[in-house]
Amino acid sequence: MFKRTSAAVPAVSLAVLTALAAAGCGDTGDDESSGGGGSKTLTVFAAASLTETFTALGKTFESAHPGVKVRFNFGGSDSLAQGITQGAPADVFASASPATMKTVTDAGDADGTPQVFTRNRLVIAVPPKNSGKVAKLADLSRSGLKVVLCAPKVPCGAAAKKALAAANVKVEPASEESDVKAVLTKVSLDEADAGLVYRTDAKAAAGKVKAIEFPESAKAVNDYPIVEVKKAPQDALAKQFIQLVLGAQGRAVLTGAGFEAP
Amino acid sequence: MSRSGRPPWFLLLPALAGLAFLVLPLAGLLARAPWSTLGTRLGQGQVLEALRLSLLSATVSTGVCLLLGVPLAWVLARASFPGLRLVRALVTVPLVLPPVVGGVALLLALGRRGLVGEWLDSAFGITLPFTTAAVVLAETFVAMPFLVISVEGALRAADLRYEEAAATLGAGRWTIFRRVTLPLVAPGVAAGAVLCWARALGEFGATITFAGNFPGRTQTMPLAVYLALQDDPQAAIVLSLVLLAVSVAVLAALRDRWVET
Amino acid sequence: MKGLDARLVVRRAAFELDLALAAAPGEVVALLGPNGAGKSTALRALAGLVAMPDGHIRLDGTDLRPLPAERRGVGMVFQDYLLFPHLSVLENVAFGPRCQNAGRRAARRRAAQWLERVGLAEYASARPRALSGGQAQRVALARALAVEPGLLLLDEPLAALDAHTRLEIRAALRRHLAGFEGAAVLVTHDPLDAMVLADRIVVVEDGRLVQEGTPAEVARRPRTDYVARLVGLNLYRGKAEGGTVVIGGTEGEHALDTVDSLSGEVFLAFAPSSVALYRTRPDGSPRNLWRARVAAVERHGDRVRVRLSGPPFDAVADITPASVAELDLSEGSTIWAAVKATETHVYPA
């Protein structure tokens, strides 16, 4: 009877569910932690674009802190922020946009001031054959060219909008995708001739898409802030993890993946 | 009447629990709805645009499902050929396939560089992705199994002897199908069409993957809800409520008129 | 040749039907036989609902066998009538004429006439589920006749009715069949239906014709145990010689006196009511007399049916309830049974 709401209702409760799922993992995922002593679990909520780099940093952290397990909850920054403001038990929050971070600090759920630990900028992603012959940002306004962008509501879309406005390039997109991965899917399948994605995403999809740098991307650089969550169950570990991300090791991993130093 | 009217506790308790489970999320939506600003939010052009597109595409897709699904159900229920079981299993694939995967599959088949899509492009200059037609196709892909299964069940339950009676009265196969078989399974077809329409209306994953998201062209209500959720959860609630109200109204009207008589 | 002339051949895994069947225009032929004998299969073969690998179906000289059901011009009344539940009574009857390309209005007019004829004009707009069994049967008949078929088939047309309405409906059906000008084939397992409705009875057992004749002939001269049981006669097969018939009993042969003078292979029949029972050996006129064991005592209408088992042979006797008390009959007891020679009926096998 209520089948028709299957997209709408779960979508609304998505944030809560992911938060609960993460909490559930933290509680039951590790048998030893339930004993009270022994190992500890650090829970990190991080933007989806940090999946590869943070997973690597998590391993580094675990080997430096024996008995500590790092659990990640990767997702859209907005749903993660919603999870935190609704009480999901996270220790660290790493967001892909200052605006999203602001919802957490405004709700009083951040411990201290968020620090920008890395930055990301846009590139033009084109199919390997580049049959649309795209070379610069202005080419995206060519009629007949199928361009996909992120929706203005999601961070990559906001960044694209900003960059296009700064360059005074008008683009009539074929689609406003819900996230970067969706843009990459369409470009890599050659359904779209070009898309604007983060440099890190293009790098991760190397081989399937070609990345074209453009100077106007400097106008829409994305800052990634990180903060300890106020009610962090693992206060000390949270601080140490943030130090690792901000330190030289963190920087090396991040720049290796295509991020820029702040 | 008195015996059948009062359900025994061992059915009533789980029934109530089941109902509560279905209704609770709805209550959540209603409780969190920004009632004070509802009017102004609804007035925004994009809401009506998405709603119009949703209703249109779900209805057209239901039509396509009927046109293709009823004959398919007939074949599954009546024909016998090697591989019938495999075909029956294939029909249910969209039910178990994650809709996003379904969307990718549609791109690979009907996209600009897809198996059939490439030919459509070169021969007719038709490219489907990012069009309203793609929305309809995506919805049809995920919704058709509901219709096929429902109609196939009805066809299996139907008494074949009515068709024999019609044949002795001089009816050819088309007349039998149109004037006897179809009316006899009409409740099953109606129930299937309603399910199909509801599924199409709520379709998200395959649509956003295959058709993309562009207001007025491919952005249906579920897509609008999902994107609203990114920056304005309250707007998402309003959109969900609109979708809910419209679909409940339509389904209730159809149910009274078709399914129960 | 006018009318129906058919040889029906249908083969199934463990069953074969091979039946020659003819019916003149205006004649009603009843296919009578036990369950599973192939009667309904024969009817379905005539209608084109089962494929015939062999044989022929000629109706007024044209072979129907290669034609699909919808082009045979055969009307059929099904066992539970199969009125289309989604159509009104009138639309049900108009269905056939519509399929014959009559216009909607002409078809309805024809349907209305047929409903009038079966006395159901006022039910034209009713749904079939609102009809009684007898009414539904009449609508089914009207629907079948409305296509003006050359051959009318009726599959157990009275089986779905209760005993109370059956009598009346049977009489009405008889009138309608009498008014039908084509050949009609009726399937029944009820001998009374066959006797009342048919001009000729064809008895089918195990896919084969075993006896054929007018109802009177079949009733008087059954040729199989099945028919004998149906018409309620004791039947034996034997050899006649000079007024005596030697039948094969349960243990060896037994001679019965008759008044016929046939010789050779014969059937011998006598009615259960002609069997007299005695506690002690009766004296007097020469009759067929034997000692029998009572196998069962059953109520049978206003009479009591006594099943006698051999030796010398099995038989059935009908007596009054008063006699039962007088004779002090009980299952397993032994009594004397007698049949007068004049009560037996002998005919060639």
PDB file of N, CA and C in Angstrom, chain A residues 83-149:
ATOM      1  N   GLY A  83      23.299  13.095  10.704  1.00  0.00           N
ATOM      2  CA  GLY A  83      23.445  12.003  11.668  1.00  0.00           C
ATOM      3  C   GLY A  83      24.045  12.503  12.966  1.00  0.00           C
ATOM      4  N   ILE A  84      25.073  13.334  12.850  1.00  0.00           N
ATOM      5  CA  ILE A  84      25.756  13.833  14.058  1.00  0.00           C
ATOM      6  C   ILE A  84      24.827  14.735  14.867  1.00  0.00           C
ATOM      7  N   THR A  85      24.131  15.644  14.175  1.00  0.00           N
ATOM      8  CA  THR A  85      23.241  16.546  14.932  1.00  0.00           C
ATOM      9  C   THR A  85      22.089  15.775  15.547  1.00  0.00           C
ATOM     10  N   GLN A  86      21.792  14.582  15.012  1.00  0.00           N
ATOM     11  CA  GLN A  86      20.727  13.787  15.627  1.00  0.00           C
ATOM     12  C   GLN A  86      21.265  12.761  16.604  1.00  0.00           C
ATOM     13  N   GLY A  87      22.556  12.921  16.956  1.00  0.00           N
ATOM     14  CA  GLY A  87      23.061  12.146  18.081  1.00  0.00           C
ATOM     15  C   GLY A  87      23.788  10.867  17.746  1.00  0.00           C
ATOM     16  N   ALA A  88      24.199  10.681  16.478  1.00  0.00           N
ATOM     17  CA  ALA A  88      24.970   9.496  16.162  1.00  0.00           C
ATOM     18  C   ALA A  88      26.313   9.559  16.896  1.00  0.00           C
ATOM     19  N   PRO A  89      26.797   8.448  17.467  1.00  0.00           N
ATOM     20  CA  PRO A  89      28.003   8.475  18.298  1.00  0.00           C
ATOM     21  C   PRO A  89      29.283   8.485  17.465  1.00  0.00           C
ATOM     22  N   ALA A  90      29.629   9.647  16.909  1.00  0.00           N
ATOM     23  CA  ALA A  90      30.857   9.774  16.131  1.00  0.00           C
ATOM     24  C   ALA A  90      31.922  10.448  16.987  1.00  0.00           C
ATOM     25  N   ASP A  91      33.196  10.166  16.658  1.00  0.00           N
ATOM     26  CA  ASP A  91      34.299  10.836  17.349  1.00  0.00           C
ATOM     27  C   ASP A  91      34.835  11.991  16.524  1.00  0.00           C
ATOM     28  N   VAL A  92      34.957  11.742  15.214  1.00  0.00           N
ATOM     29  CA  VAL A  92      35.564  12.746  14.330  1.00  0.00           C
ATOM     30  C   VAL A  92      34.642  12.947  13.138  1.00  0.00           C
ATOM     31  N   PHE A  93      34.557  14.211  12.685  1.00  0.00           N
ATOM     32  CA  PHE A  93      33.784  14.484  11.485  1.00  0.00           C
ATOM     33  C   PHE A  93      34.663  15.231  10.495  1.00  0.00           C
ATOM     34  N   ALA A  94      34.822  14.656   9.313  1.00  0.00           N
ATOM     35  CA  ALA A  94      35.582  15.316   8.247  1.00  0.00           C
ATOM     36  C   ALA A  94      34.617  15.596   7.110  1.00  0.00           C
ATOM     37  N   SER A  95      34.404  16.891   6.827  1.00  0.00           N
ATOM     38  CA  SER A  95      33.395  17.271   5.848  1.00  0.00           C
ATOM     39  C   SER A  95      34.029  17.743   4.551  1.00  0.00           C
ATOM     40  N   ALA A  96      33.264  17.658   3.468  1.00  0.00           N
ATOM     41  CA  ALA A  96      33.757  18.116   2.175  1.00  0.00           C
ATOM     42  C   ALA A  96      33.407  19.577   1.931  1.00  0.00           C
ATOM     43  N   SER A  97      32.710  20.207   2.900  1.00  0.00           N
ATOM     44  CA  SER A  97      32.410  21.619   2.680  1.00  0.00           C
ATOM     45  C   SER A  97      32.261  22.350   4.008  1.00  0.00           C
ATOM     46  N   PRO A  98      32.766  23.565   4.065  1.00  0.00           N
ATOM     47  CA  PRO A  98      32.631  24.377   5.288  1.00  0.00           C
ATOM     48  C   PRO A  98      31.163  24.609   5.637  1.00  0.00           C
ATOM     49  N   ALA A  99      30.295  24.715   4.627  1.00  0.00           N
ATOM     50  CA  ALA A  99      28.880  24.989   4.889  1.00  0.00           C
ATOM     51  C   ALA A  99      28.249  23.844   5.684  1.00  0.00           C
ATOM     52  N   THR A 100      28.586  22.649   5.276  1.00  0.00           N
ATOM     53  CA  THR A 100      28.043  21.498   5.989  1.00  0.00           C
ATOM     54  C   THR A 100      28.598  21.437   7.407  1.00  0.00           C
ATOM     55  N   MET A 101      29.902  21.730   7.513  1.00  0.00           N
ATOM     56  CA  MET A 101      30.529  21.737   8.830  1.00  0.00           C
ATOM     57  C   MET A 101      29.828  22.735   9.742  1.00  0.00           C
ATOM     58  N   LYS A 102      29.394  23.828   9.098  1.00  0.00           N
ATOM     59  CA  LYS A 102      28.758  24.888   9.885  1.00  0.00           C
ATOM     60  C   LYS A 102      27.472  24.384  10.554  1.00  0.00           C
ATOM     61  N   THR A 103      26.744  23.484   9.881  1.00  0.00           N
ATOM     62  CA  THR A 103      25.506  22.983  10.506  1.00  0.00           C
ATOM     63  C   THR A 103      25.833  22.227  11.791  1.00  0.00           C
ATOM     64  N   VAL A 104      27.003  21.576  11.808  1.00  0.00           N
ATOM     65  CA  VAL A 104      27.390  20.830  13.010  1.00  0.00           C
ATOM     66  C   VAL A 104      27.844  21.787  14.114  1.00  0.00           C
ATOM     67  N   THR A 105      28.680  22.773  13.749  1.00  0.00           N
ATOM     68  CA  THR A 105      29.146  23.731  14.765  1.00  0.00           C
ATOM     69  C   THR A 105      27.966  24.567  15.273  1.00  0.00           C
ATOM     70  N   ASP A 106      27.061  24.933  14.361  1.00  0.00           N
ATOM     71  CA  ASP A 106      25.892  25.721  14.792  1.00  0.00           C
ATOM     72  C   ASP A 106      25.029  24.940  15.777  1.00  0.00           C
ATOM     73  N   ALA A 107      24.961  23.633  15.577  1.00  0.00           N
ATOM     74  CA  ALA A 107      24.153  22.820  16.475  1.00  0.00           C
ATOM     75  C   ALA A 107      24.867  22.571  17.800  1.00  0.00           C
ATOM     76  N   GLY A 108      26.127  23.075  17.905  1.00  0.00           N
ATOM     77  CA  GLY A 108      26.890  22.896  19.142  1.00  0.00           C
ATOM     78  C   GLY A 108      27.419  21.494  19.308  1.00  0.00           C
ATOM     79  N   ASP A 109      27.563  20.788  18.179  1.00  0.00           N
ATOM     80  CA  ASP A 109      28.028  19.404  18.272  1.00  0.00           C
ATOM     81  C   ASP A 109      29.521  19.269  17.999  1.00  0.00           C
ATOM     82  N   ALA A 110      30.236  20.403  17.797  1.00  0.00           N
ATOM     83  CA  ALA A 110      31.667  20.327  17.521  1.00  0.00           C
ATOM     84  C   ALA A 110      32.446  20.718  18.778  1.00  0.00           C
ATOM     85  N   ASP A 111      33.569  20.028  18.954  1.00  0.00           N
ATOM     86  CA  ASP A 111      34.431  20.339  20.088  1.00  0.00           C
ATOM     87  C   ASP A 111      35.613  21.133  19.537  1.00  0.00           C
ATOM     88  N   GLY A 112      35.614  22.426  19.728  1.00  0.00           N
ATOM     89  CA  GLY A 112      36.679  23.261  19.178  1.00  0.00           C
ATOM     90  C   GLY A 112      36.343  23.751  17.785  1.00  0.00           C
ATOM     91  N   THR A 113      37.289  24.428  17.171  1.00  0.00           N
ATOM     92  CA  THR A 113      37.068  25.018  15.856  1.00  0.00           C
ATOM     93  C   THR A 113      37.523  24.047  14.770  1.00  0.00           C
ATOM     94  N   PRO A 114      36.706  23.876  13.744  1.00  0.00           N
ATOM     95  CA  PRO A 114      37.128  23.009  12.642  1.00  0.00           C
ATOM     96  C   PRO A 114      38.369  23.556  11.954  1.00  0.00           C
ATOM     97  N   GLN A 115      39.215  22.645  11.504  1.00  0.00           N
ATOM     98  CA  GLN A 115      40.427  23.072  10.807  1.00  0.00           C
ATOM     99  C   GLN A 115      40.417  22.524   9.391  1.00  0.00           C
ATOM    100  N   VAL A 116      40.776  23.375   8.444  1.00  0.00           N
ATOM    101  CA  VAL A 116      40.837  22.915   7.055  1.00  0.00           C
ATOM    102  C   VAL A 116      42.092  22.066   6.893  1.00  0.00           C
ATOM    103  N   PHE A 117      41.938  20.818   6.497  1.00  0.00           N
ATOM    104  CA  PHE A 117      43.103  19.937   6.389  1.00  0.00           C
ATOM    105  C   PHE A 117      43.501  19.649   4.963  1.00  0.00           C
ATOM    106  N   THR A 118      42.578  19.893   4.041  1.00  0.00           N
ATOM    107  CA  THR A 118      42.965  19.687   2.640  1.00  0.00           C
ATOM    108  C   THR A 118      41.984  20.434   1.742  1.00  0.00           C
ATOM    109  N   ARG A 119      42.300  20.469   0.455  1.00  0.00           N
ATOM    110  CA  ARG A 119      41.450  21.164  -0.502  1.00  0.00           C
ATOM    111  C   ARG A 119      41.363  20.360  -1.775  1.00  0.00           C
ATOM    112  N   ASN A 120      40.290  20.599  -2.462  1.00  0.00           N
ATOM    113  CA  ASN A 120      40.072  19.863  -3.700  1.00  0.00           C
ATOM    114  C   ASN A 120      39.619  20.872  -4.741  1.00  0.00           C
ATOM    115  N   ARG A 121      39.988  20.665  -5.984  1.00  0.00           N
ATOM    116  CA  ARG A 121      39.491  21.564  -7.021  1.00  0.00           C
ATOM    117  C   ARG A 121      38.907  20.774  -8.176  1.00  0.00           C
ATOM    118  N   LEU A 122      38.146  21.465  -9.017  1.00  0.00           N
ATOM    119  CA  LEU A 122      37.442  20.787 -10.099  1.00  0.00           C
ATOM    120  C   LEU A 122      38.342  20.589 -11.304  1.00  0.00           C
ATOM    121  N   VAL A 123      38.045  19.534 -12.045  1.00  0.00           N
ATOM    122  CA  VAL A 123      38.648  19.345 -13.364  1.00  0.00           C
ATOM    123  C   VAL A 123      37.506  18.971 -14.310  1.00  0.00           C
ATOM    124  N   ILE A 124      37.776  19.060 -15.595  1.00  0.00           N
ATOM    125  CA  ILE A 124      36.789  18.586 -16.568  1.00  0.00           C
ATOM    126  C   ILE A 124      37.077  17.116 -16.823  1.00  0.00           C
ATOM    127  N   ALA A 125      36.086  16.287 -16.595  1.00  0.00           N
ATOM    128  CA  ALA A 125      36.247  14.862 -16.890  1.00  0.00           C
ATOM    129  C   ALA A 125      35.631  14.592 -18.257  1.00  0.00           C
ATOM    130  N   VAL A 126      36.394  13.920 -19.118  1.00  0.00           N
ATOM    131  CA  VAL A 126      35.872  13.565 -20.441  1.00  0.00           C
ATOM    132  C   VAL A 126      36.132  12.077 -20.662  1.00  0.00           C
ATOM    133  N   PRO A 127      35.344  11.454 -21.564  1.00  0.00           N
ATOM    134  CA  PRO A 127      35.598  10.045 -21.877  1.00  0.00           C
ATOM    135  C   PRO A 127      36.996   9.909 -22.479  1.00  0.00           C
ATOM    136  N   PRO A 128      37.623   8.754 -22.336  1.00  0.00           N
ATOM    137  CA  PRO A 128      39.001   8.587 -22.825  1.00  0.00           C
ATOM    138  C   PRO A 128      39.169   9.031 -24.274  1.00  0.00           C
ATOM    139  N   LYS A 129      38.142   8.757 -25.111  1.00  0.00           N
ATOM    140  CA  LYS A 129      38.269   9.125 -26.536  1.00  0.00           C
ATOM    141  C   LYS A 129      38.066  10.625 -26.736  1.00  0.00           C
ATOM    142  N   ASN A 130      37.425  11.258 -25.794  1.00  0.00           N
ATOM    143  CA  ASN A 130      37.128  12.697 -25.868  1.00  0.00           C
ATOM    144  C   ASN A 130      36.545  13.065 -27.229  1.00  0.00           C
ATOM    145  N   SER A 131      35.500  12.350 -27.635  1.00  0.00           N
ATOM    146  CA  SER A 131      34.939  12.585 -28.965  1.00  0.00           C
ATOM    147  C   SER A 131      34.272  13.966 -29.051  1.00  0.00           C
ATOM    148  N   GLY A 132      34.006  14.592 -27.895  1.00  0.00           N
ATOM    149  CA  GLY A 132      33.457  15.950 -27.905  1.00  0.00           C
ATOM    150  C   GLY A 132      34.547  17.011 -28.101  1.00  0.00           C
ATOM    151  N   LYS A 133      35.788  16.558 -28.139  1.00  0.00           N
ATOM    152  CA  LYS A 133      36.948  17.449 -28.341  1.00  0.00           C
ATOM    153  C   LYS A 133      36.922  18.639 -27.374  1.00  0.00           C
ATOM    154  N   VAL A 134      36.825  18.304 -26.092  1.00  0.00           N
ATOM    155  CA  VAL A 134      36.803  19.336 -25.069  1.00  0.00           C
ATOM    156  C   VAL A 134      38.237  19.635 -24.636  1.00  0.00           C
ATOM    157  N   ALA A 135      38.599  20.910 -24.590  1.00  0.00           N
ATOM    158  CA  ALA A 135      39.955  21.274 -24.199  1.00  0.00           C
ATOM    159  C   ALA A 135      39.960  22.297 -23.063  1.00  0.00           C
ATOM    160  N   LYS A 136      38.913  23.120 -23.025  1.00  0.00           N
ATOM    161  CA  LYS A 136      38.883  24.155 -21.992  1.00  0.00           C
ATOM    162  C   LYS A 136      37.451  24.345 -21.494  1.00  0.00           C
ATOM    163  N   LEU A 137      37.325  25.106 -20.413  1.00  0.00           N
ATOM    164  CA  LEU A 137      36.013  25.254 -19.780  1.00  0.00           C
ATOM    165  C   LEU A 137      34.981  25.847 -20.747  1.00  0.00           C
ATOM    166  N   ALA A 138      35.399  26.819 -21.550  1.00  0.00           N
ATOM    167  CA  ALA A 138      34.468  27.496 -22.457  1.00  0.00           C
ATOM    168  C   ALA A 138      33.837  26.519 -23.449  1.00  0.00           C
ATOM    169  N   ASP A 139      34.547  25.378 -23.739  1.00  0.00           N
ATOM    170  CA  ASP A 139      33.993  24.396 -24.681  1.00  0.00           C
ATOM    171  C   ASP A 139      32.686  23.803 -24.186  1.00  0.00           C
ATOM    172  N   LEU A 140      32.474  23.843 -22.870  1.00  0.00           N
ATOM    173  CA  LEU A 140      31.285  23.204 -22.308  1.00  0.00           C
ATOM    174  C   LEU A 140      29.993  23.895 -22.731  1.00  0.00           C
ATOM    175  N   SER A 141      30.103  25.115 -23.211  1.00  0.00           N
ATOM    176  CA  SER A 141      28.880  25.821 -23.607  1.00  0.00           C
ATOM    177  C   SER A 141      28.493  25.512 -25.046  1.00  0.00           C
ATOM    178  N   ARG A 142      29.322  24.725 -25.733  1.00  0.00           N
ATOM    179  CA  ARG A 142      29.028  24.396 -27.126  1.00  0.00           C
ATOM    180  C   ARG A 142      27.707  23.622 -27.220  1.00  0.00           C
ATOM    181  N   SER A 143      26.889  24.030 -28.179  1.00  0.00           N
ATOM    182  CA  SER A 143      25.595  23.349 -28.283  1.00  0.00           C
ATOM    183  C   SER A 143      25.801  21.951 -28.869  1.00  0.00           C
ATOM    184  N   GLY A 144      24.963  21.006 -28.453  1.00  0.00           N
ATOM    185  CA  GLY A 144      25.090  19.627 -28.923  1.00  0.00           C
ATOM    186  C   GLY A 144      26.017  18.811 -28.050  1.00  0.00           C
ATOM    187  N   LEU A 145      26.764  19.490 -27.200  1.00  0.00           N
ATOM    188  CA  LEU A 145      27.651  18.768 -26.301  1.00  0.00           C
ATOM    189  C   LEU A 145      26.852  18.379 -25.056  1.00  0.00           C
ATOM    190  N   LYS A 146      26.920  17.109 -24.681  1.00  0.00           N
ATOM    191  CA  LYS A 146      26.181  16.662 -23.494  1.00  0.00           C
ATOM    192  C   LYS A 146      27.080  16.816 -22.273  1.00  0.00           C
ATOM    193  N   VAL A 147      26.686  17.750 -21.408  1.00  0.00           N
ATOM    194  CA  VAL A 147      27.466  18.023 -20.207  1.00  0.00           C
ATOM    195  C   VAL A 147      26.650  17.630 -18.992  1.00  0.00           C
ATOM    196  N   VAL A 148      27.260  16.907 -18.066  1.00  0.00           N
ATOM    197  CA  VAL A 148      26.566  16.622 -16.812  1.00  0.00           C
ATOM    198  C   VAL A 148      27.329  17.276 -15.664  1.00  0.00           C
ATOM    199  N   LEU A 149      26.563  17.890 -14.790  1.00  0.00           N
ATOM    200  CA  LEU A 149      27.136  18.542 -13.615  1.00  0.00           C
ATOM    201  C   LEU A 149      26.517  17.909 -12.379  1.00  0.00           C
TER     202      LEU A 149
END
